[in-house]
PDB file of C-alpha atoms (C1' of nucleotides) in Angstrom:
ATOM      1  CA  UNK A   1      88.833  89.815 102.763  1.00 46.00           C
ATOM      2  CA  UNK A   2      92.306  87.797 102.243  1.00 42.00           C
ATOM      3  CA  UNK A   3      94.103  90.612 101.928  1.00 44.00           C
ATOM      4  CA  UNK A   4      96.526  89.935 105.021  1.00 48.00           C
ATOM      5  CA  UNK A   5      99.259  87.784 102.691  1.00 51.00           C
ATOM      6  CA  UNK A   6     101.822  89.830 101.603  1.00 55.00           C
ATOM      7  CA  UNK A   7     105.001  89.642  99.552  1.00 72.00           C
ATOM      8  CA  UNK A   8     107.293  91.343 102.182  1.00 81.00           C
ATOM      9  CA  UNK A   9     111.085  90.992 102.203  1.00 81.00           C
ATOM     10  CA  UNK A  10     112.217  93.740 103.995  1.00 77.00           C
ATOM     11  CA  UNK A  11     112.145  92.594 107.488  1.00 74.00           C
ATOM     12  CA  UNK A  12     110.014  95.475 108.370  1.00 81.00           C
ATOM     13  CA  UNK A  13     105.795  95.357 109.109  1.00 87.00           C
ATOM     14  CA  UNK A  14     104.209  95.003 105.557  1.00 91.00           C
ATOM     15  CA  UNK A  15     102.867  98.324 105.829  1.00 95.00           C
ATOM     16  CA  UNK A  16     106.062 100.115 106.924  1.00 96.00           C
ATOM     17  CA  UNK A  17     107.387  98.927 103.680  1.00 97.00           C
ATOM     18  CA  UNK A  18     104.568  99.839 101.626  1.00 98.00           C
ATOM     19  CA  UNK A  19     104.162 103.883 102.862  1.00 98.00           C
ATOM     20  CA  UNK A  20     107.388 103.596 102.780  1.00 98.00           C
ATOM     21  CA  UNK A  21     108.034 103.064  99.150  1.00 98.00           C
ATOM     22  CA  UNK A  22     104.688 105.462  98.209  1.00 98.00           C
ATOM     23  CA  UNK A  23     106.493 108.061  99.614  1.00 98.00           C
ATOM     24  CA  UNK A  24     108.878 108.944  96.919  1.00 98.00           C
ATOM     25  CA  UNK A  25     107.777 110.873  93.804  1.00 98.00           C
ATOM     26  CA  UNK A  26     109.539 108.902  91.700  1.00 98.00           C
ATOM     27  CA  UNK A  27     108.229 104.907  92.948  1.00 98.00           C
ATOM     28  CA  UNK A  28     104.790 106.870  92.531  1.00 98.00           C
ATOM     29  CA  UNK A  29     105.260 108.098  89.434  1.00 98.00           C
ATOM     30  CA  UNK A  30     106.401 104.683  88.002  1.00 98.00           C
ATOM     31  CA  UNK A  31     103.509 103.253  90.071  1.00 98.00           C
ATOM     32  CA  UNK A  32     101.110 104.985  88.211  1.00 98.00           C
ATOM     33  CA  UNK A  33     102.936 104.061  84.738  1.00 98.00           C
ATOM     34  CA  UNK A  34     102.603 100.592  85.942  1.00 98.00           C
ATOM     35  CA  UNK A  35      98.697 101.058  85.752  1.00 97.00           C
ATOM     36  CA  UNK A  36      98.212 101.160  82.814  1.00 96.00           C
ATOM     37  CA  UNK A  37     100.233  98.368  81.838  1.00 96.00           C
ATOM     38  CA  UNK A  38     103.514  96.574  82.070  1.00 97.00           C
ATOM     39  CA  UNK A  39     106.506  98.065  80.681  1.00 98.00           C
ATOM     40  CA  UNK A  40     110.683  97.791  80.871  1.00 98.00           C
ATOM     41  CA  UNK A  41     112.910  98.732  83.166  1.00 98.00           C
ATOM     42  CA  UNK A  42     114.202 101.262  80.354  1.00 97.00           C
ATOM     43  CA  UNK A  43     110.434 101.914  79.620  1.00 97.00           C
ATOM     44  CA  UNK A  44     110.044 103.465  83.294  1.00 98.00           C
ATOM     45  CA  UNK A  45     113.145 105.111  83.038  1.00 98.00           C
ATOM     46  CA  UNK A  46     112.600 107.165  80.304  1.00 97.00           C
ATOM     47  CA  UNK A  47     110.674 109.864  81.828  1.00 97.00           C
ATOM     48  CA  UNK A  48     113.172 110.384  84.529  1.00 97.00           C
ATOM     49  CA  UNK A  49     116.388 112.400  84.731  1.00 95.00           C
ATOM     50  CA  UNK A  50     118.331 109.872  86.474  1.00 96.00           C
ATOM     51  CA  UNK A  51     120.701 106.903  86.072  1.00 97.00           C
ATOM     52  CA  UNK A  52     119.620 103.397  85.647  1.00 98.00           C
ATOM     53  CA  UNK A  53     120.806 102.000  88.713  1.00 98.00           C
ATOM     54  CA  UNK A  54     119.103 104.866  90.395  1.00 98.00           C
ATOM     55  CA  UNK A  55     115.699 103.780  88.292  1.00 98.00           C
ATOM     56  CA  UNK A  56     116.852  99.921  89.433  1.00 98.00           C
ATOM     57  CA  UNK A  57     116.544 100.809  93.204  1.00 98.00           C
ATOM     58  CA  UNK A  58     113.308 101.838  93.192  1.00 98.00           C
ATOM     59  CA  UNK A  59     112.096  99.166  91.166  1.00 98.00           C
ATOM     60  CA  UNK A  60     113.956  96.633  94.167  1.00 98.00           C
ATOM     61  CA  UNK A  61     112.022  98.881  96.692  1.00 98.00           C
ATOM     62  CA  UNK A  62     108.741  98.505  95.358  1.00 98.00           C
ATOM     63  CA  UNK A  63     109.320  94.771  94.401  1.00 98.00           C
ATOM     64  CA  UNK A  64     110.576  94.548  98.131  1.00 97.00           C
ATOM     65  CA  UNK A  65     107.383  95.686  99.271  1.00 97.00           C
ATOM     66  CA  UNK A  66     105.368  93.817  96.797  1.00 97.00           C
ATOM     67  CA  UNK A  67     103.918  96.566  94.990  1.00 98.00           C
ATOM     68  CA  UNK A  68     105.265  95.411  92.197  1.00 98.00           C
ATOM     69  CA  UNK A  69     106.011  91.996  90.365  1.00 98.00           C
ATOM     70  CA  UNK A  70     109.183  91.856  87.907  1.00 97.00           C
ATOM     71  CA  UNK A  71     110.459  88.932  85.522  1.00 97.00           C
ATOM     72  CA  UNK A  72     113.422  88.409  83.278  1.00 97.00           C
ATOM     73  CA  UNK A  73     112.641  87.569  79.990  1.00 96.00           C
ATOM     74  CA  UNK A  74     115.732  87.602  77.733  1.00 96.00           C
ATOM     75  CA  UNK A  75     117.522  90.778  77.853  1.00 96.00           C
ATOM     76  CA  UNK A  76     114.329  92.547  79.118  1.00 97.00           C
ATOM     77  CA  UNK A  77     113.013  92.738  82.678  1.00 98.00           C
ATOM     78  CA  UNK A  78     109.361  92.953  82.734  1.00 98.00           C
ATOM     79  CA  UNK A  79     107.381  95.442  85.197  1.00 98.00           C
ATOM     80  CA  UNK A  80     103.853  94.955  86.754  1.00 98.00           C
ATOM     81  CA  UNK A  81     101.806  96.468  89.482  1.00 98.00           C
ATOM     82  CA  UNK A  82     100.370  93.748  91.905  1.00 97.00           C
ATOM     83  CA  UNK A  83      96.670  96.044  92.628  1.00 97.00           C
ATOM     84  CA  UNK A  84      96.570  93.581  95.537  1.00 97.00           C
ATOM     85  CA  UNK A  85      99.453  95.277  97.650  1.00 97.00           C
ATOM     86  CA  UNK A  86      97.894  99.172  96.735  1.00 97.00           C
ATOM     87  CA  UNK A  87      94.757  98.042  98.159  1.00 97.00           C
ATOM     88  CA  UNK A  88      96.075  96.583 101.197  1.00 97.00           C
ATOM     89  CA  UNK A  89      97.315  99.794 102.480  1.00 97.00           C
ATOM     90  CA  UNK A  90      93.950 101.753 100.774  1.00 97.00           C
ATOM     91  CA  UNK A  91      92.003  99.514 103.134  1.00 97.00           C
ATOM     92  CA  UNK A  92      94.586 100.239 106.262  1.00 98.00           C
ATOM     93  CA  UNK A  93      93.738 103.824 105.647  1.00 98.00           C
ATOM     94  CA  UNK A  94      90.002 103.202 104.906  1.00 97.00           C
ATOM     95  CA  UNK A  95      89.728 101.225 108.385  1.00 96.00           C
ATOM     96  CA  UNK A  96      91.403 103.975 110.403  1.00 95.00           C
ATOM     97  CA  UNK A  97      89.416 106.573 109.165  1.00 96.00           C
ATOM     98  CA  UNK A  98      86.044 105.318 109.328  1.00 96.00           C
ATOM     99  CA  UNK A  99      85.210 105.082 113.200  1.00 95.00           C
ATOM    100  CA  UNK A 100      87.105 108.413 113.170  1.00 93.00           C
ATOM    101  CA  UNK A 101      84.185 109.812 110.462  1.00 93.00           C
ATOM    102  CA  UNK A 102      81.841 108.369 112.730  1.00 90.00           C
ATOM    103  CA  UNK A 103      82.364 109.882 115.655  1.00 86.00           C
ATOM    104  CA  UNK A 104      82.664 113.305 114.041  1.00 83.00           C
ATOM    105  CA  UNK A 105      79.257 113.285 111.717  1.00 75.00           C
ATOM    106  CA  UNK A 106      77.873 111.811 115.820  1.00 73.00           C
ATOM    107  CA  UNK A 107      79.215 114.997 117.339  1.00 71.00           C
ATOM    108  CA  UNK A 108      78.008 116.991 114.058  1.00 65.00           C
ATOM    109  CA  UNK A 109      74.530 115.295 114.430  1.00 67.00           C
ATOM    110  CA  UNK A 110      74.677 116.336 118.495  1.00 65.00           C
ATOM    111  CA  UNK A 111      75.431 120.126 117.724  1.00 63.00           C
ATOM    112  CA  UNK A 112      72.763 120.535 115.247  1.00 64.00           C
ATOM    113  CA  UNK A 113      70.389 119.400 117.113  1.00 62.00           C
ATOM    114  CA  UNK A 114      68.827 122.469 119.075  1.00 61.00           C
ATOM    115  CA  UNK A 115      67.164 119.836 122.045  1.00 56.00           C
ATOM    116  CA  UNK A 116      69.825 119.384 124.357  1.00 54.00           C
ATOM    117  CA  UNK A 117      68.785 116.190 125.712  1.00 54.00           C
ATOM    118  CA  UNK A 118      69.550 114.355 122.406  1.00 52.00           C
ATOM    119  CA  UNK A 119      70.988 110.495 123.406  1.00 52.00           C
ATOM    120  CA  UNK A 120      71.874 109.666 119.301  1.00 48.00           C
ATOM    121  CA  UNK A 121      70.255 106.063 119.579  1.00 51.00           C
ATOM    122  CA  UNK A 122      73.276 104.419 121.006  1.00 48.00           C
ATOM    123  CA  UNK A 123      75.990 103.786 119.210  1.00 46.00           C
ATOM    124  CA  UNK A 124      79.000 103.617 121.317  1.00 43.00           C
TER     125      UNK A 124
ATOM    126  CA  UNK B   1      85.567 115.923  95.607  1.00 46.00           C
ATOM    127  CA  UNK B   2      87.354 119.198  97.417  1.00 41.00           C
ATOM    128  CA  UNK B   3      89.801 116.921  99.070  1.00 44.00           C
ATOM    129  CA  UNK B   4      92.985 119.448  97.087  1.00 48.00           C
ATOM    130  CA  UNK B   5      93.433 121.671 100.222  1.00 50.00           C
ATOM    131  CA  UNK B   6      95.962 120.181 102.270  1.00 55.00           C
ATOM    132  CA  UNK B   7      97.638 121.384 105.093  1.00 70.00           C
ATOM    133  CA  UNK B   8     100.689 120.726 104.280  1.00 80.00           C
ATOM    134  CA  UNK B   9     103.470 122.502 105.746  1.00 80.00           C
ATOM    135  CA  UNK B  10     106.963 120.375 104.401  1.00 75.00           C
ATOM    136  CA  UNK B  11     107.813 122.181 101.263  1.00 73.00           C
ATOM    137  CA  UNK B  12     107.520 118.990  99.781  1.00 80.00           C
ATOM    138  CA  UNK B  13     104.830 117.182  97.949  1.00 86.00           C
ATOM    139  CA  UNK B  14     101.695 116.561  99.932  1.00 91.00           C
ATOM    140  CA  UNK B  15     101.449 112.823  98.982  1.00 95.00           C
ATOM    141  CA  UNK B  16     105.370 112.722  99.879  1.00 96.00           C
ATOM    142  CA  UNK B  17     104.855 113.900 103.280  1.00 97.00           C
ATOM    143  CA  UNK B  18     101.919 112.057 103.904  1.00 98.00           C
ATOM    144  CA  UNK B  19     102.896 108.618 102.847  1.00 98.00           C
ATOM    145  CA  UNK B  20     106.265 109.650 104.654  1.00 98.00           C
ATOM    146  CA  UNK B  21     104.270 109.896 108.166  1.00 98.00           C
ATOM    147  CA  UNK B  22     102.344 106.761 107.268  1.00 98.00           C
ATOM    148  CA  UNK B  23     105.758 104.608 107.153  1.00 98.00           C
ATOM    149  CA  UNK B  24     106.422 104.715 110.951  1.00 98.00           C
ATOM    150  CA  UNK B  25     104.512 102.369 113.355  1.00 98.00           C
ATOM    151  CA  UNK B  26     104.478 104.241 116.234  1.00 98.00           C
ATOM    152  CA  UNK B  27     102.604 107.376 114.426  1.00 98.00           C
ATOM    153  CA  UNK B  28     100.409 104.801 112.684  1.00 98.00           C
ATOM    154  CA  UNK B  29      99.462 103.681 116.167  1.00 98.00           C
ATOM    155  CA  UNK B  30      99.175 107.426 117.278  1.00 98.00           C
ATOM    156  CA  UNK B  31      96.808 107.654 114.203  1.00 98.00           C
ATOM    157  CA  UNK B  32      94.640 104.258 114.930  1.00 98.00           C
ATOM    158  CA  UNK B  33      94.515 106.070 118.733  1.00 98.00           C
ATOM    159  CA  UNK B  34      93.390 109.218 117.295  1.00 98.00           C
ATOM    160  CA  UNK B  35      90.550 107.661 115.249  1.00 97.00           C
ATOM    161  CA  UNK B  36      88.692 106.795 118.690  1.00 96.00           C
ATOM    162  CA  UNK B  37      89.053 110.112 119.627  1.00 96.00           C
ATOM    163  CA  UNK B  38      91.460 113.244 120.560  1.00 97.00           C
ATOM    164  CA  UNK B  39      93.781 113.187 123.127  1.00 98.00           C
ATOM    165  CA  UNK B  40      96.913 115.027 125.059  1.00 98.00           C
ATOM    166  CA  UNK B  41     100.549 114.365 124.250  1.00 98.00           C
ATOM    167  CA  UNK B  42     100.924 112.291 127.639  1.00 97.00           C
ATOM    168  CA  UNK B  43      98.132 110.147 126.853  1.00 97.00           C
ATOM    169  CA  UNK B  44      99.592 109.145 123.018  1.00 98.00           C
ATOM    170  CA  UNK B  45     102.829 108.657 125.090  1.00 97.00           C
ATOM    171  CA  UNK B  46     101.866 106.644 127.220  1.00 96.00           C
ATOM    172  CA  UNK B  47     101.707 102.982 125.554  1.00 96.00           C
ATOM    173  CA  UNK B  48     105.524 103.719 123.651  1.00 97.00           C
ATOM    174  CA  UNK B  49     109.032 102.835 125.795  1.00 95.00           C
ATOM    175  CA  UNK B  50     110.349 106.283 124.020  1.00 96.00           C
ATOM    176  CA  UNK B  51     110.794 109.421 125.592  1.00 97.00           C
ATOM    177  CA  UNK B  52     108.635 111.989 125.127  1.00 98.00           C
ATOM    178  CA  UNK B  53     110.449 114.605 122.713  1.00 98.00           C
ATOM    179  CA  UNK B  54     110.808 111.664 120.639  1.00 98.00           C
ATOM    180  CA  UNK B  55     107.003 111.535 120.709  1.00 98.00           C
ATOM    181  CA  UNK B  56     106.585 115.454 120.642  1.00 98.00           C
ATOM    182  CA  UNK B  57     108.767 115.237 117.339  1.00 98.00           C
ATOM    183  CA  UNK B  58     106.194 112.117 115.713  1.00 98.00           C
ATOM    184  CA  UNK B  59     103.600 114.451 116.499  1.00 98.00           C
ATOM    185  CA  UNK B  60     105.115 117.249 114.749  1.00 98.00           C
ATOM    186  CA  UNK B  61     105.667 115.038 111.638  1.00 98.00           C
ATOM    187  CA  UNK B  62     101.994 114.439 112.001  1.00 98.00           C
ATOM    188  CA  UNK B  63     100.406 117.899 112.595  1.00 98.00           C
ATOM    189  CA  UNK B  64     103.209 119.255 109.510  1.00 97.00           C
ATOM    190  CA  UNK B  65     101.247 116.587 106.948  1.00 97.00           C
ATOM    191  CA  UNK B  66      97.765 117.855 107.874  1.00 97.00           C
ATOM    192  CA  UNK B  67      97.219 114.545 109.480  1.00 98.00           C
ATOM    193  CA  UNK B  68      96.747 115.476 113.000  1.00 98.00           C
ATOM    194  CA  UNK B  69      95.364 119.031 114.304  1.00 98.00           C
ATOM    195  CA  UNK B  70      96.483 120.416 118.181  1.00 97.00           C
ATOM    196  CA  UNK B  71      95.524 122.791 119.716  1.00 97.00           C
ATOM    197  CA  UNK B  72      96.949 123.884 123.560  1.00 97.00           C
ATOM    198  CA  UNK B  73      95.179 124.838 126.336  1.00 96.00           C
ATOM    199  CA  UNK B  74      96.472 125.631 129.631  1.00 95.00           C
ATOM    200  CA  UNK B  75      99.843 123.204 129.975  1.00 96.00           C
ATOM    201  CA  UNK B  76      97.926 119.779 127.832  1.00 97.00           C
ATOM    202  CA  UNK B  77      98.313 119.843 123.718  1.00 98.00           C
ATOM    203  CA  UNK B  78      94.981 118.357 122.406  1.00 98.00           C
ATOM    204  CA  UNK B  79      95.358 116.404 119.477  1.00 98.00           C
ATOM    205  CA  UNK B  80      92.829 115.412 117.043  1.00 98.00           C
ATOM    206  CA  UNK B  81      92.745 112.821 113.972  1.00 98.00           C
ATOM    207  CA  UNK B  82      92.251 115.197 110.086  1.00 97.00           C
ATOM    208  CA  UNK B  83      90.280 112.313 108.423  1.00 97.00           C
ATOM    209  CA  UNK B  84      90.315 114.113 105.330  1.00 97.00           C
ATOM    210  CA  UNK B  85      94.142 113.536 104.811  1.00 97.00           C
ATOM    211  CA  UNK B  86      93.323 110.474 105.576  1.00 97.00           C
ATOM    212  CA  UNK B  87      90.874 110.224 102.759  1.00 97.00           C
ATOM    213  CA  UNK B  88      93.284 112.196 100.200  1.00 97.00           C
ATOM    214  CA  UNK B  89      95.992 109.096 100.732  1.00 97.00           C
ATOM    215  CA  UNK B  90      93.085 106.768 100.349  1.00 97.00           C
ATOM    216  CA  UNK B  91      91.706 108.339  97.315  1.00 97.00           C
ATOM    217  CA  UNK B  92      95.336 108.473  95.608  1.00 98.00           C
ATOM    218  CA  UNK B  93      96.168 105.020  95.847  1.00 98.00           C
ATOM    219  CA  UNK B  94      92.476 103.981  94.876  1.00 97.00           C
ATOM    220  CA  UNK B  95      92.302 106.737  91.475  1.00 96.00           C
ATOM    221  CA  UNK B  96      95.860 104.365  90.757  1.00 95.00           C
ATOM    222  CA  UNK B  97      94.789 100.841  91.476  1.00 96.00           C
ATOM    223  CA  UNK B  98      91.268 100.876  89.547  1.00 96.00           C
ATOM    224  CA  UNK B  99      92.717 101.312  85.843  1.00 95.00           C
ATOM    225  CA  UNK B 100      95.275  98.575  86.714  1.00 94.00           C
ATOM    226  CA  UNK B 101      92.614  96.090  88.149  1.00 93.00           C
ATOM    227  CA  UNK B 102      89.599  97.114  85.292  1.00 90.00           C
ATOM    228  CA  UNK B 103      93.145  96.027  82.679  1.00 87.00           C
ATOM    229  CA  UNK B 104      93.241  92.946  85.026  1.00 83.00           C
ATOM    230  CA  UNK B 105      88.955  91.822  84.892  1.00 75.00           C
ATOM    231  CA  UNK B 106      89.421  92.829  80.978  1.00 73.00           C
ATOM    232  CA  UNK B 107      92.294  90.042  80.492  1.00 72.00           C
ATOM    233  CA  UNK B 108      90.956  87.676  82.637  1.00 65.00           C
ATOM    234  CA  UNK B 109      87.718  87.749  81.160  1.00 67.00           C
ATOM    235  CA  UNK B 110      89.216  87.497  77.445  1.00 65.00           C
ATOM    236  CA  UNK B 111      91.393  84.476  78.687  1.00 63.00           C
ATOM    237  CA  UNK B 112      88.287  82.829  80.300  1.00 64.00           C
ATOM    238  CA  UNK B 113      86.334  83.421  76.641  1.00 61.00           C
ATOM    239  CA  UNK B 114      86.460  80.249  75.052  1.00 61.00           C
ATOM    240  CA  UNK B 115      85.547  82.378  71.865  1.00 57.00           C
ATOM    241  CA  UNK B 116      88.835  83.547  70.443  1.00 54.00           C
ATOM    242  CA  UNK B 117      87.196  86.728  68.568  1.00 54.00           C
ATOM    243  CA  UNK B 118      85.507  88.095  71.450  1.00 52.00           C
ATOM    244  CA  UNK B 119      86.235  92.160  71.408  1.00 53.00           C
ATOM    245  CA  UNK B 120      84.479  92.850  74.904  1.00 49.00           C
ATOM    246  CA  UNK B 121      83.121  95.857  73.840  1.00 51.00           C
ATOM    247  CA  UNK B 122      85.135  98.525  73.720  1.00 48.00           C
ATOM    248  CA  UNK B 123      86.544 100.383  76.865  1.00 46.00           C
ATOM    249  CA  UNK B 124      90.089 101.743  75.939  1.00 43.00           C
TER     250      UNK B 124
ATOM    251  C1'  DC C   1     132.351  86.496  66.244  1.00 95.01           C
ATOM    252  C1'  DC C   2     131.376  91.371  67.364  1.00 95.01           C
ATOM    253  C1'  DC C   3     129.068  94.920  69.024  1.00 95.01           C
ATOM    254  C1'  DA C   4     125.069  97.329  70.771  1.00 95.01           C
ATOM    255  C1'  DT C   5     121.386  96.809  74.021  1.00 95.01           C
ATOM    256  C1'  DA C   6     119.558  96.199  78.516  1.00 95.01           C
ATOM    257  C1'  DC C   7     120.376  95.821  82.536  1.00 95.01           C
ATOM    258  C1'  DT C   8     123.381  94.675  87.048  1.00 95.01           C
ATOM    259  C1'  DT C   9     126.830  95.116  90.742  1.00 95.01           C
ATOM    260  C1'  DA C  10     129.779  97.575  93.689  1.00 95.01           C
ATOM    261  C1'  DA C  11     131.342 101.376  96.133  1.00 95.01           C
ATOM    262  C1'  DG C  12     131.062 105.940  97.724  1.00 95.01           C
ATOM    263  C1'  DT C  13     128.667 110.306  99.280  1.00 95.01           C
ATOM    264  C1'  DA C  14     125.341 113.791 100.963  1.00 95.01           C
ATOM    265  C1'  DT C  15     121.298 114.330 103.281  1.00 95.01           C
ATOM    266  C1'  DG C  16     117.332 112.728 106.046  1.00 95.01           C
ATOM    267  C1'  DT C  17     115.214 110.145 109.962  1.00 95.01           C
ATOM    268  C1'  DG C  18     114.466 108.498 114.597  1.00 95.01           C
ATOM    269  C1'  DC C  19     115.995 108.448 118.476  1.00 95.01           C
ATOM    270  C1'  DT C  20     118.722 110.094 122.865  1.00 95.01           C
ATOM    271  C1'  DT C  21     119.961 113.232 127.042  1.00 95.01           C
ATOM    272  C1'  DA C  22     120.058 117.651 129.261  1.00 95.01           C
ATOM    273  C1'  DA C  23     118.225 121.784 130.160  1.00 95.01           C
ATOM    274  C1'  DC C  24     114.388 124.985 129.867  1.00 95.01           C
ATOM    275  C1'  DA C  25     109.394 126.945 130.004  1.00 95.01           C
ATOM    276  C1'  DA C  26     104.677 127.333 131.471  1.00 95.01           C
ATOM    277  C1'  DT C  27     100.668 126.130 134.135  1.00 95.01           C
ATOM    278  C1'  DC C  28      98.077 124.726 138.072  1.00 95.01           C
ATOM    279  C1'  DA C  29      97.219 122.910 142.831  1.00 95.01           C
ATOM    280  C1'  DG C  30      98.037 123.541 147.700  1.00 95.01           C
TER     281       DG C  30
ATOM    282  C1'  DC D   1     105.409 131.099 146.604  1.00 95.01           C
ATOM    283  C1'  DT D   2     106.656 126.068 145.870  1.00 95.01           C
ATOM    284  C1'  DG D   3     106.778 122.238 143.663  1.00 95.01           C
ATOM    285  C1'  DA D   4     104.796 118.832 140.626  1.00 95.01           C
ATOM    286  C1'  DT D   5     102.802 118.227 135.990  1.00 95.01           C
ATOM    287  C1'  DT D   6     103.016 118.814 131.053  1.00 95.01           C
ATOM    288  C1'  DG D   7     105.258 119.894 127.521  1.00 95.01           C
ATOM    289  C1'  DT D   8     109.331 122.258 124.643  1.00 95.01           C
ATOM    290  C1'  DT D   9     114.016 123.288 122.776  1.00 95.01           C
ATOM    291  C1'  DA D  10     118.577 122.162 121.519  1.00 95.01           C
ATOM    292  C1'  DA D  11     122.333 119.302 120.428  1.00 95.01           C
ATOM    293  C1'  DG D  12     124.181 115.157 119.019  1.00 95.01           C
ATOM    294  C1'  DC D  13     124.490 110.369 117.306  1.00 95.01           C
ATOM    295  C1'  DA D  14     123.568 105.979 114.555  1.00 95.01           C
ATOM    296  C1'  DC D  15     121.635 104.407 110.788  1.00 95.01           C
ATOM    297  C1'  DA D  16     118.803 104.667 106.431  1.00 95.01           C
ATOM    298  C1'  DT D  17     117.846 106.713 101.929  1.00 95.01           C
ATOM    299  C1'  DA D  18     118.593 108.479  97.321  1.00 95.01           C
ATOM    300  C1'  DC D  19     121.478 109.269  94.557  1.00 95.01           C
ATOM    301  C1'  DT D  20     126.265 109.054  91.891  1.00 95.01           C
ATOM    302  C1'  DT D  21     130.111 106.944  88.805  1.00 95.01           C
ATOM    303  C1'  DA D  22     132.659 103.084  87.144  1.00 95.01           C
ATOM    304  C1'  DA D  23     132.887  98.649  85.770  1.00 95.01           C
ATOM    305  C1'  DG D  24     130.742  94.230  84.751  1.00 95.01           C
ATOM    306  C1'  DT D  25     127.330  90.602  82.703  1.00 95.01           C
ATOM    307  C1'  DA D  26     124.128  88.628  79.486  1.00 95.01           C
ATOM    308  C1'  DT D  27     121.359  88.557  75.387  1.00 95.01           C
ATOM    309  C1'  DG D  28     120.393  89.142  70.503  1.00 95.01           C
ATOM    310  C1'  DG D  29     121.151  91.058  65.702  1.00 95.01           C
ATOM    311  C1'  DG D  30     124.278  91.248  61.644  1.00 95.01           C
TER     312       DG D  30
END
DNA sequence: CCCATACTTAAGTATGTGCTTAACAATCAG
DNA sequence: CTGATTGTTAAGCACATACTTAAGTATGGG
């Protein structure tokens, strides 16, 4: 998997940025807008109570981070996700948890089993 | 999928606290630690040049997201990895990226159709 | 040219985050 | 009981974050 090239210009570990913009309601809501589709910086704004330039710095946060991808085109800057950068940090978490899974279906496995000399063919 | 029930304890969003706990390296390393297994405050400590409130307060930040369960006994905390929070950030940021990337195959595949009236059939 | 649209830039503010040090428990071993 | 181990609480500080308002720029229609 080439997954390890991000678009990261904060200075920070790519997935510092990345959590890091997920965590606000807002960046996640326009994530999800983003989706389905491109769409406007006015577009993404609509749904929100909140002032453009307000709407602007998110969209530089999750550009930033490379979540997103954004381009000029006339008067109207253009919004898209980039799937690549959600997945990154999907397979961060995915990675983490699995040995963690592992061990607990092994120790779930060991306290089912009513013969206490049960070795689990190794696995360690 | 009965992955709805977090523990979350912030006031805030689940996702928000989550992703929030996800941004900092040294719990994501406390995290990665806690895959391989539990462990005591002193142990997590031990590999960070911080003191250990500092660490006591990560762990808090953990434990308050449903990330991390401890429990004390006698004078050591025993903390253990939640893998299911682990799995609810997972599964967020995958239910999000699929629609974008299925768009993504669709257009591809329609630009790589040398037949101009080619209405891959139908999936909106 | 003129004006509305669609952002953009700059500056300021309130609150949150990630540490620190200092002092305080609580447990266990000898 | 004494003292070392293992954590906890409280207070404070530096910097980051999420907004705001006010003013500016650039494009496109009439």
């Amino acid at each position: 998997m080439l997954n390890n090239q991000q678009a990261d210009h904060s200075g920070r570990a790519p997935l510092d940025s990345v959590f890091q913009a997920l965590t606000d309601p807002t960046r996640r809501a326009m994530i999800v807008r983003l989706c389905q589709g491109p769409a406007s910086v006015s577009d993404l704004a609509a749904p929100f109570a909140m002032s453009l330039p307000a709407i602007v710095q998110h969209l530089q946060v999750l550009e930033n981070c490379g979540l997103i991808h954004t381009e000029k085109i006339g008067r109207v800057r253009s919004c898209s996700i980039v799937p690549a950068t959600l997945r990154f940090a999907e397979n961060w978490l995915a990675a983490c948890r699995t040995p963690a899974e592992r061990r607990m279906d092994r120790l779930e496995a060991f306290l089912e089993s009513d013969d206490p000399s049960n070795p689990q063919p190794e696995d360690n």
